[in-house]
């Protein structure tokens, strides 16, 4: 679990990936948020509820990824705080968790504004402004949190505070404030909508969506040529999140996931021969049988005689292959 959380957090730190997620969710794939407009923020959120009272108990939380946006919109400068929370498992109290994160962020903004007034020795216009530390003309920056679920199944956890309440009485709900989470869950994305992503987040989330269905996953990877040349960073993230156990060569900047999946299937076939299914011989060409023999030698679970029988190769050939393959 720790590995999954760590690699997804690191993956979403990339400004291009981060912007892509919000552009998909908020703007239907239009490139409104630019990567160069984002800068990282400290993910440690600390707040003293109810001001600076020495009896107040500090609240400390750690956001997964937090960034600050500066952009021009309609000749005005827009400032927004964007946060991403990554989940490899469903969190059944996510609305409360996100609400707390956002509330702490707003509380920090109020406290920071009050500090600036004190530092600048600004004179409040009224006793009300003095008591709150937040003046009539002061403003808050919007905080938008997006949850990205790196799981193949449907998100069935609550998406709002209302869903968590014990009562469904409409009169009570009329006065109880709701809080909804913004959520990207691969299983809920229509296949044609993945094209709205502009980065490899497209291939990553699509792979996650079909990771529990081997036939659909194989069809996906074989038909989408993007998987033949995918960055190592994305491939490693996919591998760990889905538990695919794909093997890549060290030092590769990009990988062919089609070949990696093919290789693991072939290895699985060989493993099947180690479960007592040793009757019969391979029907491939001599060169193909040599390649199979090399893999069986590397597995080191069959005797040279058994490999010789399965691959229709002489024991002399197997011994020679063993010296070459195992560097004996």
C-alpha positions as protocol buffer text, in pm:
chain_id: "A"
residue {
  index: 1
  type: UNK
  ca { x: 0 y: 0 z: 0 }
}
residue {
  index: 2
  type: UNK
  ca { x: 280 y: 241 z: 94 }
}
residue {
  index: 3
  type: UNK
  ca { x: 451 y: 181 z: -241 }
}
residue {
  index: 4
  type: UNK
  ca { x: 127 y: 251 z: -429 }
}
residue {
  index: 5
  type: UNK
  ca { x: 61 y: 573 z: -239 }
}
residue {
  index: 6
  type: UNK
  ca { x: 419 y: 694 z: -276 }
}
residue {
  index: 7
  type: UNK
  ca { x: 446 y: 634 z: -650 }
}
residue {
  index: 8
  type: UNK
  ca { x: 104 y: 786 z: -731 }
}
residue {
  index: 9
  type: UNK
  ca { x: 181 y: 1098 z: -524 }
}
residue {
  index: 10
  type: UNK
  ca { x: 515 y: 1136 z: -701 }
}
residue {
  index: 11
  type: UNK
  ca { x: 349 y: 1080 z: -1039 }
}
residue {
  index: 12
  type: UNK
  ca { x: 86 y: 1348 z: -979 }
}
residue {
  index: 13
  type: UNK
  ca { x: 353 y: 1601 z: -871 }
}
residue {
  index: 14
  type: UNK
  ca { x: 442 y: 1650 z: -1237 }
}
residue {
  index: 15
  type: UNK
  ca { x: 289 y: 1982 z: -1344 }
}
residue {
  index: 16
  type: UNK
  ca { x: 182 y: 1844 z: -1684 }
}
residue {
  index: 17
  type: UNK
  ca { x: 6 y: 1543 z: -1528 }
}
residue {
  index: 18
  type: UNK
  ca { x: -142 y: 1759 z: -1252 }
}
residue {
  index: 19
  type: UNK
  ca { x: -281 y: 2016 z: -1499 }
}
residue {
  index: 20
  type: UNK
  ca { x: -410 y: 1739 z: -1725 }
}
residue {
  index: 21
  type: UNK
  ca { x: -618 y: 1589 z: -1443 }
}
residue {
  index: 22
  type: UNK
  ca { x: -789 y: 1920 z: -1364 }
}
residue {
  index: 23
  type: UNK
  ca { x: -837 y: 2011 z: -1730 }
}
residue {
  index: 24
  type: UNK
  ca { x: -1009 y: 1676 z: -1786 }
}
residue {
  index: 25
  type: UNK
  ca { x: -1232 y: 1710 z: -1482 }
}
residue {
  index: 26
  type: UNK
  ca { x: -1312 y: 2083 z: -1490 }
}
residue {
  index: 27
  type: UNK
  ca { x: -1285 y: 2181 z: -1857 }
}
residue {
  index: 28
  type: UNK
  ca { x: -1374 y: 1863 z: -2048 }
}
residue {
  index: 29
  type: UNK
  ca { x: -1017 y: 1827 z: -2172 }
}
residue {
  index: 30
  type: UNK
  ca { x: -963 y: 2187 z: -2289 }
}
residue {
  index: 31
  type: UNK
  ca { x: -614 y: 2310 z: -2206 }
}
residue {
  index: 32
  type: UNK
  ca { x: -720 y: 2591 z: -1973 }
}
residue {
  index: 33
  type: UNK
  ca { x: -477 y: 2527 z: -1687 }
}
residue {
  index: 34
  type: UNK
  ca { x: -118 y: 2549 z: -1814 }
}
residue {
  index: 35
  type: UNK
  ca { x: 163 y: 2356 z: -1639 }
}
residue {
  index: 36
  type: UNK
  ca { x: 383 y: 2667 z: -1630 }
}
residue {
  index: 37
  type: UNK
  ca { x: 114 y: 2849 z: -1429 }
}
residue {
  index: 38
  type: UNK
  ca { x: 150 y: 2608 z: -1138 }
}
residue {
  index: 39
  type: UNK
  ca { x: 393 y: 2615 z: -851 }
}
residue {
  index: 40
  type: UNK
  ca { x: 413 y: 2368 z: -561 }
}
residue {
  index: 41
  type: UNK
  ca { x: 290 y: 2450 z: -212 }
}
residue {
  index: 42
  type: UNK
  ca { x: 382 y: 2302 z: 124 }
}
residue {
  index: 43
  type: UNK
  ca { x: 157 y: 1998 z: 173 }
}
residue {
  index: 44
  type: UNK
  ca { x: 170 y: 2028 z: 554 }
}
residue {
  index: 45
  type: UNK
  ca { x: -155 y: 2187 z: 664 }
}
residue {
  index: 46
  type: UNK
  ca { x: -165 y: 2322 z: 1019 }
}
residue {
  index: 47
  type: UNK
  ca { x: -447 y: 2525 z: 1167 }
}
residue {
  index: 48
  type: UNK
  ca { x: -540 y: 2661 z: 1508 }
}
residue {
  index: 49
  type: UNK
  ca { x: -920 y: 2651 z: 1515 }
}
residue {
  index: 50
  type: UNK
  ca { x: -1085 y: 2963 z: 1661 }
}
residue {
  index: 51
  type: UNK
  ca { x: -780 y: 3184 z: 1629 }
}
residue {
  index: 52
  type: UNK
  ca { x: -462 y: 3210 z: 1834 }
}
residue {
  index: 53
  type: UNK
  ca { x: -608 y: 3114 z: 2170 }
}
residue {
  index: 54
  type: UNK
  ca { x: -333 y: 2933 z: 2363 }
}
residue {
  index: 55
  type: UNK
  ca { x: -589 y: 2670 z: 2462 }
}
residue {
  index: 56
  type: UNK
  ca { x: -670 y: 2588 z: 2100 }
}
residue {
  index: 57
  type: UNK
  ca { x: -560 y: 2245 z: 1985 }
}
residue {
  index: 58
  type: UNK
  ca { x: -355 y: 2249 z: 1661 }
}
residue {
  index: 59
  type: UNK
  ca { x: -484 y: 2043 z: 1371 }
}
residue {
  index: 60
  type: UNK
  ca { x: -217 y: 1904 z: 1140 }
}
residue {
  index: 61
  type: UNK
  ca { x: -279 y: 1717 z: 816 }
}
residue {
  index: 62
  type: UNK
  ca { x: -67 y: 1630 z: 515 }
}
residue {
  index: 63
  type: UNK
  ca { x: -205 y: 1686 z: 167 }
}
residue {
  index: 64
  type: UNK
  ca { x: -90 y: 1454 z: -113 }
}
residue {
  index: 65
  type: UNK
  ca { x: -22 y: 1719 z: -376 }
}
residue {
  index: 66
  type: UNK
  ca { x: -90 y: 2093 z: -349 }
}
residue {
  index: 67
  type: UNK
  ca { x: -24 y: 2361 z: -611 }
}
residue {
  index: 68
  type: UNK
  ca { x: -91 y: 2731 z: -657 }
}
residue {
  index: 69
  type: UNK
  ca { x: -221 y: 2867 z: -987 }
}
residue {
  index: 70
  type: UNK
  ca { x: -163 y: 3218 z: -1119 }
}
residue {
  index: 71
  type: UNK
  ca { x: -345 y: 3287 z: -1446 }
}
residue {
  index: 72
  type: UNK
  ca { x: -497 y: 3570 z: -1645 }
}
residue {
  index: 73
  type: UNK
  ca { x: -870 y: 3539 z: -1713 }
}
residue {
  index: 74
  type: UNK
  ca { x: -1066 y: 3820 z: -1881 }
}
residue {
  index: 75
  type: UNK
  ca { x: -783 y: 4068 z: -1812 }
}
residue {
  index: 76
  type: UNK
  ca { x: -795 y: 3977 z: -1443 }
}
residue {
  index: 77
  type: UNK
  ca { x: -544 y: 3773 z: -1248 }
}
residue {
  index: 78
  type: UNK
  ca { x: -693 y: 3453 z: -1106 }
}
residue {
  index: 79
  type: UNK
  ca { x: -539 y: 3284 z: -805 }
}
residue {
  index: 80
  type: UNK
  ca { x: -653 y: 2934 z: -712 }
}
residue {
  index: 81
  type: UNK
  ca { x: -520 y: 2661 z: -484 }
}
residue {
  index: 82
  type: UNK
  ca { x: -552 y: 2314 z: -635 }
}
residue {
  index: 83
  type: UNK
  ca { x: -505 y: 1993 z: -439 }
}
residue {
  index: 84
  type: UNK
  ca { x: -501 y: 1627 z: -541 }
}
residue {
  index: 85
  type: UNK
  ca { x: -564 y: 1334 z: -309 }
}
residue {
  index: 86
  type: UNK
  ca { x: -466 y: 996 z: -455 }
}
residue {
  index: 87
  type: UNK
  ca { x: -635 y: 678 z: -339 }
}
residue {
  index: 88
  type: UNK
  ca { x: -533 y: 321 z: -415 }
}
residue {
  index: 89
  type: UNK
  ca { x: -821 y: 204 z: -194 }
}
residue {
  index: 90
  type: UNK
  ca { x: -1162 y: 357 z: -134 }
}
residue {
  index: 91
  type: UNK
  ca { x: -1195 y: 587 z: 166 }
}
residue {
  index: 92
  type: UNK
  ca { x: -1546 y: 575 z: 314 }
}
residue {
  index: 93
  type: UNK
  ca { x: -1506 y: 909 z: 492 }
}
residue {
  index: 94
  type: UNK
  ca { x: -1350 y: 1095 z: 199 }
}
residue {
  index: 95
  type: UNK
  ca { x: -1602 y: 1383 z: 207 }
}
residue {
  index: 96
  type: UNK
  ca { x: -1515 y: 1457 z: 571 }
}
residue {
  index: 97
  type: UNK
  ca { x: -1143 y: 1421 z: 503 }
}
residue {
  index: 98
  type: UNK
  ca { x: -1149 y: 1660 z: 206 }
}
residue {
  index: 99
  type: UNK
  ca { x: -1376 y: 1904 z: 384 }
}
residue {
  index: 100
  type: UNK
  ca { x: -1123 y: 1922 z: 669 }
}
residue {
  index: 101
  type: UNK
  ca { x: -834 y: 1976 z: 427 }
}
residue {
  index: 102
  type: UNK
  ca { x: -1014 y: 2260 z: 252 }
}
residue {
  index: 103
  type: UNK
  ca { x: -1133 y: 2414 z: 580 }
}
residue {
  index: 104
  type: UNK
  ca { x: -777 y: 2416 z: 715 }
}
residue {
  index: 105
  type: UNK
  ca { x: -660 y: 2587 z: 397 }
}
residue {
  index: 106
  type: UNK
  ca { x: -924 y: 2858 z: 432 }
}
residue {
  index: 107
  type: UNK
  ca { x: -846 y: 2894 z: 804 }
}
residue {
  index: 108
  type: UNK
  ca { x: -478 y: 2938 z: 723 }
}
residue {
  index: 109
  type: UNK
  ca { x: -563 y: 3209 z: 471 }
}
residue {
  index: 110
  type: UNK
  ca { x: -763 y: 3397 z: 734 }
}
residue {
  index: 111
  type: UNK
  ca { x: -480 y: 3366 z: 988 }
}
residue {
  index: 112
  type: UNK
  ca { x: -218 y: 3473 z: 735 }
}
residue {
  index: 113
  type: UNK
  ca { x: -426 y: 3776 z: 637 }
}
residue {
  index: 114
  type: UNK
  ca { x: -458 y: 3873 z: 1004 }
}
residue {
  index: 115
  type: UNK
  ca { x: -79 y: 3839 z: 1049 }
}
residue {
  index: 116
  type: UNK
  ca { x: -16 y: 4069 z: 754 }
}
residue {
  index: 117
  type: UNK
  ca { x: -250 y: 4332 z: 900 }
}
residue {
  index: 118
  type: UNK
  ca { x: -68 y: 4312 z: 1234 }
}
residue {
  index: 119
  type: UNK
  ca { x: 274 y: 4328 z: 1069 }
}
residue {
  index: 120
  type: UNK
  ca { x: 177 y: 4629 z: 857 }
}
residue {
  index: 121
  type: UNK
  ca { x: -1 y: 4786 z: 1157 }
}
residue {
  index: 122
  type: UNK
  ca { x: -312 y: 4832 z: 946 }
}
residue {
  index: 123
  type: UNK
  ca { x: -583 y: 5022 z: 1129 }
}
residue {
  index: 124
  type: UNK
  ca { x: -914 y: 4831 z: 1127 }
}
residue {
  index: 125
  type: UNK
  ca { x: -1217 y: 5025 z: 1013 }
}
residue {
  index: 126
  type: UNK
  ca { x: -1433 y: 4884 z: 1291 }
}
residue {
  index: 127
  type: UNK
  ca { x: -1421 y: 4683 z: 1611 }
}
residue {
  index: 128
  type: UNK
  ca { x: -1567 y: 4389 z: 1416 }
}
residue {
  index: 129
  type: UNK
  ca { x: -1268 y: 4392 z: 1182 }
}
residue {
  index: 130
  type: UNK
  ca { x: -1031 y: 4419 z: 1476 }
}
residue {
  index: 131
  type: UNK
  ca { x: -1184 y: 4119 z: 1652 }
}
residue {
  index: 132
  type: UNK
  ca { x: -1188 y: 3893 z: 1346 }
}
residue {
  index: 133
  type: UNK
  ca { x: -854 y: 4006 z: 1203 }
}
residue {
  index: 134
  type: UNK
  ca { x: -1015 y: 3970 z: 862 }
}
residue {
  index: 135
  type: UNK
  ca { x: -1124 y: 4302 z: 717 }
}
residue {
  index: 136
  type: UNK
  ca { x: -1428 y: 4381 z: 508 }
}
residue {
  index: 137
  type: UNK
  ca { x: -1229 y: 4410 z: 184 }
}
residue {
  index: 138
  type: UNK
  ca { x: -1018 y: 4097 z: 243 }
}
residue {
  index: 139
  type: UNK
  ca { x: -1077 y: 3795 z: 17 }
}
residue {
  index: 140
  type: UNK
  ca { x: -1003 y: 3421 z: 15 }
}
residue {
  index: 141
  type: UNK
  ca { x: -847 y: 3217 z: -263 }
}
residue {
  index: 142
  type: UNK
  ca { x: -1065 y: 2928 z: -387 }
}
residue {
  index: 143
  type: UNK
  ca { x: -945 y: 2580 z: -285 }
}
residue {
  index: 144
  type: UNK
  ca { x: -1037 y: 2293 z: -519 }
}
residue {
  index: 145
  type: UNK
  ca { x: -952 y: 1936 z: -421 }
}
residue {
  index: 146
  type: UNK
  ca { x: -966 y: 1649 z: -669 }
}
residue {
  index: 147
  type: UNK
  ca { x: -961 y: 1283 z: -565 }
}
residue {
  index: 148
  type: UNK
  ca { x: -803 y: 1039 z: -812 }
}
residue {
  index: 149
  type: UNK
  ca { x: -884 y: 674 z: -746 }
}
residue {
  index: 150
  type: UNK
  ca { x: -627 y: 431 z: -886 }
}
residue {
  index: 151
  type: UNK
  ca { x: -851 y: 127 z: -852 }
}
residue {
  index: 152
  type: UNK
  ca { x: -1021 y: -86 z: -1120 }
}
residue {
  index: 153
  type: UNK
  ca { x: -1357 y: -120 z: -945 }
}
residue {
  index: 154
  type: UNK
  ca { x: -1638 y: 135 z: -918 }
}
residue {
  index: 155
  type: UNK
  ca { x: -1609 y: 393 z: -640 }
}
residue {
  index: 156
  type: UNK
  ca { x: -1892 y: 292 z: -407 }
}
residue {
  index: 157
  type: UNK
  ca { x: -1782 y: 500 z: -107 }
}
residue {
  index: 158
  type: UNK
  ca { x: -1978 y: 819 z: -23 }
}
residue {
  index: 159
  type: UNK
  ca { x: -1923 y: 1116 z: -254 }
}
residue {
  index: 160
  type: UNK
  ca { x: -2089 y: 1370 z: -26 }
}
residue {
  index: 161
  type: UNK
  ca { x: -2161 y: 1442 z: 339 }
}
residue {
  index: 162
  type: UNK
  ca { x: -2532 y: 1388 z: 273 }
}
residue {
  index: 163
  type: UNK
  ca { x: -2463 y: 1027 z: 179 }
}
residue {
  index: 164
  type: UNK
  ca { x: -2300 y: 975 z: 518 }
}
residue {
  index: 165
  type: UNK
  ca { x: -2587 y: 1115 z: 727 }
}
residue {
  index: 166
  type: UNK
  ca { x: -2810 y: 877 z: 921 }
}
residue {
  index: 167
  type: UNK
  ca { x: -3116 y: 1084 z: 829 }
}
residue {
  index: 168
  type: UNK
  ca { x: -3259 y: 1154 z: 484 }
}
residue {
  index: 169
  type: UNK
  ca { x: -3521 y: 1396 z: 614 }
}
residue {
  index: 170
  type: UNK
  ca { x: -3534 y: 1671 z: 347 }
}
residue {
  index: 171
  type: UNK
  ca { x: -3622 y: 1937 z: 605 }
}
residue {
  index: 172
  type: UNK
  ca { x: -3310 y: 1861 z: 811 }
}
residue {
  index: 173
  type: UNK
  ca { x: -3093 y: 1835 z: 499 }
}
residue {
  index: 174
  type: UNK
  ca { x: -3220 y: 2178 z: 396 }
}
residue {
  index: 175
  type: UNK
  ca { x: -3025 y: 2329 z: 688 }
}
residue {
  index: 176
  type: UNK
  ca { x: -2733 y: 2086 z: 714 }
}
residue {
  index: 177
  type: UNK
  ca { x: -2453 y: 2192 z: 479 }
}
residue {
  index: 178
  type: UNK
  ca { x: -2344 y: 1936 z: 219 }
}
residue {
  index: 179
  type: UNK
  ca { x: -1990 y: 1881 z: 93 }
}
residue {
  index: 180
  type: UNK
  ca { x: -1924 y: 1688 z: -228 }
}
residue {
  index: 181
  type: UNK
  ca { x: -1595 y: 1544 z: -343 }
}
residue {
  index: 182
  type: UNK
  ca { x: -1455 y: 1592 z: -694 }
}
residue {
  index: 183
  type: UNK
  ca { x: -1363 y: 1243 z: -814 }
}
residue {
  index: 184
  type: UNK
  ca { x: -1187 y: 1077 z: -1106 }
}
residue {
  index: 185
  type: UNK
  ca { x: -1242 y: 700 z: -1102 }
}
residue {
  index: 186
  type: UNK
  ca { x: -1128 y: 504 z: -1412 }
}
residue {
  index: 187
  type: UNK
  ca { x: -1423 y: 263 z: -1402 }
}
residue {
  index: 188
  type: UNK
  ca { x: -1662 y: 557 z: -1443 }
}
residue {
  index: 189
  type: UNK
  ca { x: -1484 y: 705 z: -1746 }
}
residue {
  index: 190
  type: UNK
  ca { x: -1635 y: 617 z: -2084 }
}
residue {
  index: 191
  type: UNK
  ca { x: -1377 y: 476 z: -2328 }
}
residue {
  index: 192
  type: UNK
  ca { x: -1419 y: 766 z: -2570 }
}
residue {
  index: 193
  type: UNK
  ca { x: -1357 y: 1019 z: -2290 }
}
residue {
  index: 194
  type: UNK
  ca { x: -1003 y: 900 z: -2217 }
}
residue {
  index: 195
  type: UNK
  ca { x: -897 y: 1093 z: -2529 }
}
residue {
  index: 196
  type: UNK
  ca { x: -970 y: 1414 z: -2337 }
}
residue {
  index: 197
  type: UNK
  ca { x: -648 y: 1359 z: -2142 }
}
residue {
  index: 198
  type: UNK
  ca { x: -346 y: 1516 z: -2311 }
}
residue {
  index: 199
  type: UNK
  ca { x: -75 y: 1320 z: -2125 }
}
residue {
  index: 200
  type: UNK
  ca { x: -3 y: 956 z: -2048 }
}
residue {
  index: 201
  type: UNK
  ca { x: -259 y: 985 z: -1767 }
}
residue {
  index: 202
  type: UNK
  ca { x: -485 y: 862 z: -2049 }
}
residue {
  index: 203
  type: UNK
  ca { x: -302 y: 530 z: -2083 }
}
residue {
  index: 204
  type: UNK
  ca { x: -239 y: 499 z: -1708 }
}
residue {
  index: 205
  type: UNK
  ca { x: -603 y: 529 z: -1601 }
}
residue {
  index: 206
  type: UNK
  ca { x: -729 y: 324 z: -1897 }
}
residue {
  index: 207
  type: UNK
  ca { x: -490 y: 42 z: -1802 }
}
residue {
  index: 208
  type: UNK
  ca { x: -610 y: 61 z: -1440 }
}
residue {
  index: 209
  type: UNK
  ca { x: -973 y: 42 z: -1558 }
}
residue {
  index: 210
  type: UNK
  ca { x: -918 y: -291 z: -1735 }
}
residue {
  index: 211
  type: UNK
  ca { x: -645 y: -432 z: -1510 }
}
residue {
  index: 212
  type: UNK
  ca { x: -882 y: -686 z: -1352 }
}
residue {
  index: 213
  type: UNK
  ca { x: -999 y: -823 z: -1690 }
}
residue {
  index: 214
  type: UNK
  ca { x: -709 y: -995 z: -1867 }
}
residue {
  index: 215
  type: UNK
  ca { x: -885 y: -1032 z: -2202 }
}
residue {
  index: 216
  type: UNK
  ca { x: -994 y: -667 z: -2222 }
}
residue {
  index: 217
  type: UNK
  ca { x: -655 y: -552 z: -2099 }
}
residue {
  index: 218
  type: UNK
  ca { x: -472 y: -755 z: -2364 }
}
residue {
  index: 219
  type: UNK
  ca { x: -706 y: -617 z: -2633 }
}
residue {
  index: 220
  type: UNK
  ca { x: -652 y: -261 z: -2507 }
}
residue {
  index: 221
  type: UNK
  ca { x: -273 y: -279 z: -2504 }
}
residue {
  index: 222
  type: UNK
  ca { x: -256 y: -449 z: -2843 }
}
residue {
  index: 223
  type: UNK
  ca { x: -487 y: -197 z: -3011 }
}
residue {
  index: 224
  type: UNK
  ca { x: -351 y: 123 z: -2858 }
}
residue {
  index: 225
  type: UNK
  ca { x: -8 y: 183 z: -3012 }
}
residue {
  index: 226
  type: UNK
  ca { x: 74 y: 435 z: -2735 }
}
residue {
  index: 227
  type: UNK
  ca { x: 152 y: 140 z: -2507 }
}
residue {
  index: 228
  type: UNK
  ca { x: 435 y: 37 z: -2740 }
}
residue {
  index: 229
  type: UNK
  ca { x: 634 y: 344 z: -2642 }
}
residue {
  index: 230
  type: UNK
  ca { x: 533 y: 462 z: -2297 }
}
residue {
  index: 231
  type: UNK
  ca { x: 755 y: 646 z: -2050 }
}
residue {
  index: 232
  type: UNK
  ca { x: 927 y: 440 z: -1785 }
}
residue {
  index: 233
  type: UNK
  ca { x: 776 y: 666 z: -1516 }
}
residue {
  index: 234
  type: UNK
  ca { x: 422 y: 585 z: -1630 }
}
residue {
  index: 235
  type: UNK
  ca { x: 501 y: 217 z: -1684 }
}
residue {
  index: 236
  type: UNK
  ca { x: 646 y: 180 z: -1334 }
}
residue {
  index: 237
  type: UNK
  ca { x: 347 y: 355 z: -1178 }
}
residue {
  index: 238
  type: UNK
  ca { x: 103 y: 134 z: -1368 }
}
residue {
  index: 239
  type: UNK
  ca { x: 301 y: -176 z: -1275 }
}
residue {
  index: 240
  type: UNK
  ca { x: 298 y: -106 z: -901 }
}
residue {
  index: 241
  type: UNK
  ca { x: -59 y: 22 z: -879 }
}
residue {
  index: 242
  type: UNK
  ca { x: -208 y: -275 z: -1068 }
}
residue {
  index: 243
  type: UNK
  ca { x: 35 y: -542 z: -942 }
}
residue {
  index: 244
  type: UNK
  ca { x: 100 y: -650 z: -1301 }
}
residue {
  index: 245
  type: UNK
  ca { x: 453 y: -780 z: -1225 }
}
residue {
  index: 246
  type: UNK
  ca { x: 578 y: -670 z: -1567 }
}
residue {
  index: 247
  type: UNK
  ca { x: 955 y: -678 z: -1613 }
}
residue {
  index: 248
  type: UNK
  ca { x: 1143 y: -392 z: -1777 }
}
residue {
  index: 249
  type: UNK
  ca { x: 1510 y: -355 z: -1863 }
}
residue {
  index: 250
  type: UNK
  ca { x: 1712 y: -125 z: -1637 }
}
residue {
  index: 251
  type: UNK
  ca { x: 1796 y: 216 z: -1780 }
}
residue {
  index: 252
  type: UNK
  ca { x: 1514 y: 227 z: -2034 }
}
residue {
  index: 253
  type: UNK
  ca { x: 1352 y: 571 z: -2068 }
}
residue {
  index: 254
  type: UNK
  ca { x: 1052 y: 424 z: -2250 }
}
residue {
  index: 255
  type: UNK
  ca { x: 915 y: 71 z: -2267 }
}
residue {
  index: 256
  type: UNK
  ca { x: 693 y: -149 z: -2482 }
}
residue {
  index: 257
  type: UNK
  ca { x: 417 y: -270 z: -2252 }
}
residue {
  index: 258
  type: UNK
  ca { x: 277 y: -494 z: -2528 }
}
residue {
  index: 259
  type: UNK
  ca { x: 601 y: -694 z: -2526 }
}
residue {
  index: 260
  type: UNK
  ca { x: 618 y: -694 z: -2145 }
}
residue {
  index: 261
  type: UNK
  ca { x: 268 y: -842 z: -2123 }
}
residue {
  index: 262
  type: UNK
  ca { x: 352 y: -1098 z: -2393 }
}
residue {
  index: 263
  type: UNK
  ca { x: 666 y: -1200 z: -2207 }
}
residue {
  index: 264
  type: UNK
  ca { x: 485 y: -1248 z: -1878 }
}
residue {
  index: 265
  type: UNK
  ca { x: 221 y: -1461 z: -2052 }
}
residue {
  index: 266
  type: UNK
  ca { x: 491 y: -1679 z: -2202 }
}
residue {
  index: 267
  type: UNK
  ca { x: 657 y: -1713 z: -1862 }
}
residue {
  index: 268
  type: UNK
  ca { x: 322 y: -1815 z: -1717 }
}
residue {
  index: 269
  type: UNK
  ca { x: 293 y: -2086 z: -1979 }
}
residue {
  index: 270
  type: UNK
  ca { x: 633 y: -2216 z: -1881 }
}
residue {
  index: 271
  type: UNK
  ca { x: 535 y: -2207 z: -1514 }
}
residue {
  index: 272
  type: UNK
  ca { x: 239 y: -2424 z: -1608 }
}
residue {
  index: 273
  type: UNK
  ca { x: 481 y: -2690 z: -1719 }
}
residue {
  index: 274
  type: UNK
  ca { x: 623 y: -2694 z: -1370 }
}
residue {
  index: 275
  type: UNK
  ca { x: 287 y: -2797 z: -1223 }
}
residue {
  index: 276
  type: UNK
  ca { x: 313 y: -3154 z: -1341 }
}
residue {
  index: 277
  type: UNK
  ca { x: 199 y: -3089 z: -1697 }
}
residue {
  index: 278
  type: UNK
  ca { x: 518 y: -3216 z: -1852 }
}
residue {
  index: 279
  type: UNK
  ca { x: 367 y: -3460 z: -2096 }
}
residue {
  index: 280
  type: UNK
  ca { x: 406 y: -3382 z: -2465 }
}
residue {
  index: 281
  type: UNK
  ca { x: 666 y: -3179 z: -2648 }
}
residue {
  index: 282
  type: UNK
  ca { x: 681 y: -2828 z: -2787 }
}
residue {
  index: 283
  type: UNK
  ca { x: 582 y: -2799 z: -3149 }
}
residue {
  index: 284
  type: UNK
  ca { x: 774 y: -2484 z: -3238 }
}
residue {
  index: 285
  type: UNK
  ca { x: 1075 y: -2447 z: -3464 }
}
residue {
  index: 286
  type: UNK
  ca { x: 1419 y: -2549 z: -3342 }
}
residue {
  index: 287
  type: UNK
  ca { x: 1516 y: -2186 z: -3280 }
}
residue {
  index: 288
  type: UNK
  ca { x: 1190 y: -2119 z: -3093 }
}
residue {
  index: 289
  type: UNK
  ca { x: 1245 y: -2425 z: -2876 }
}
residue {
  index: 290
  type: UNK
  ca { x: 1594 y: -2301 z: -2791 }
}
residue {
  index: 291
  type: UNK
  ca { x: 1446 y: -1974 z: -2663 }
}
residue {
  index: 292
  type: UNK
  ca { x: 1197 y: -2166 z: -2448 }
}
residue {
  index: 293
  type: UNK
  ca { x: 1478 y: -2384 z: -2315 }
}
residue {
  index: 294
  type: UNK
  ca { x: 1672 y: -2072 z: -2211 }
}
residue {
  index: 295
  type: UNK
  ca { x: 1375 y: -1947 z: -2011 }
}
residue {
  index: 296
  type: UNK
  ca { x: 1329 y: -2284 z: -1844 }
}
residue {
  index: 297
  type: UNK
  ca { x: 1697 y: -2287 z: -1753 }
}
residue {
  index: 298
  type: UNK
  ca { x: 1666 y: -1942 z: -1594 }
}
residue {
  index: 299
  type: UNK
  ca { x: 1367 y: -2061 z: -1387 }
}
residue {
  index: 300
  type: UNK
  ca { x: 1592 y: -2338 z: -1248 }
}
residue {
  index: 301
  type: UNK
  ca { x: 1298 y: -2562 z: -1158 }
}
residue {
  index: 302
  type: UNK
  ca { x: 1344 y: -2843 z: -1409 }
}
residue {
  index: 303
  type: UNK
  ca { x: 1631 y: -3081 z: -1463 }
}
residue {
  index: 304
  type: UNK
  ca { x: 1835 y: -3065 z: -1784 }
}
residue {
  index: 305
  type: UNK
  ca { x: 1682 y: -3400 z: -1884 }
}
residue {
  index: 306
  type: UNK
  ca { x: 1325 y: -3265 z: -1844 }
}
residue {
  index: 307
  type: UNK
  ca { x: 1405 y: -2953 z: -2046 }
}
residue {
  index: 308
  type: UNK
  ca { x: 1565 y: -3167 z: -2314 }
}
residue {
  index: 309
  type: UNK
  ca { x: 1250 y: -3379 z: -2337 }
}
residue {
  index: 310
  type: UNK
  ca { x: 1006 y: -3084 z: -2342 }
}
residue {
  index: 311
  type: UNK
  ca { x: 1201 y: -2881 z: -2599 }
}
residue {
  index: 312
  type: UNK
  ca { x: 1302 y: -3170 z: -2825 }
}
residue {
  index: 313
  type: UNK
  ca { x: 1667 y: -3077 z: -2786 }
}
residue {
  index: 314
  type: UNK
  ca { x: 1959 y: -3306 z: -2714 }
}
residue {
  index: 315
  type: UNK
  ca { x: 2110 y: -3309 z: -2366 }
}
residue {
  index: 316
  type: UNK
  ca { x: 2432 y: -3184 z: -2525 }
}
residue {
  index: 317
  type: UNK
  ca { x: 2248 y: -2879 z: -2659 }
}
residue {
  index: 318
  type: UNK
  ca { x: 2091 y: -2814 z: -2318 }
}
residue {
  index: 319
  type: UNK
  ca { x: 2431 y: -2829 z: -2146 }
}
residue {
  index: 320
  type: UNK
  ca { x: 2573 y: -2584 z: -2401 }
}
residue {
  index: 321
  type: UNK
  ca { x: 2276 y: -2349 z: -2354 }
}
residue {
  index: 322
  type: UNK
  ca { x: 2316 y: -2368 z: -1977 }
}
residue {
  index: 323
  type: UNK
  ca { x: 2678 y: -2254 z: -1999 }
}
residue {
  index: 324
  type: UNK
  ca { x: 2578 y: -1962 z: -2220 }
}
residue {
  index: 325
  type: UNK
  ca { x: 2257 y: -1865 z: -2041 }
}
residue {
  index: 326
  type: UNK
  ca { x: 2364 y: -1917 z: -1681 }
}
residue {
  index: 327
  type: UNK
  ca { x: 2722 y: -1804 z: -1750 }
}
residue {
  index: 328
  type: UNK
  ca { x: 2863 y: -2117 z: -1591 }
}
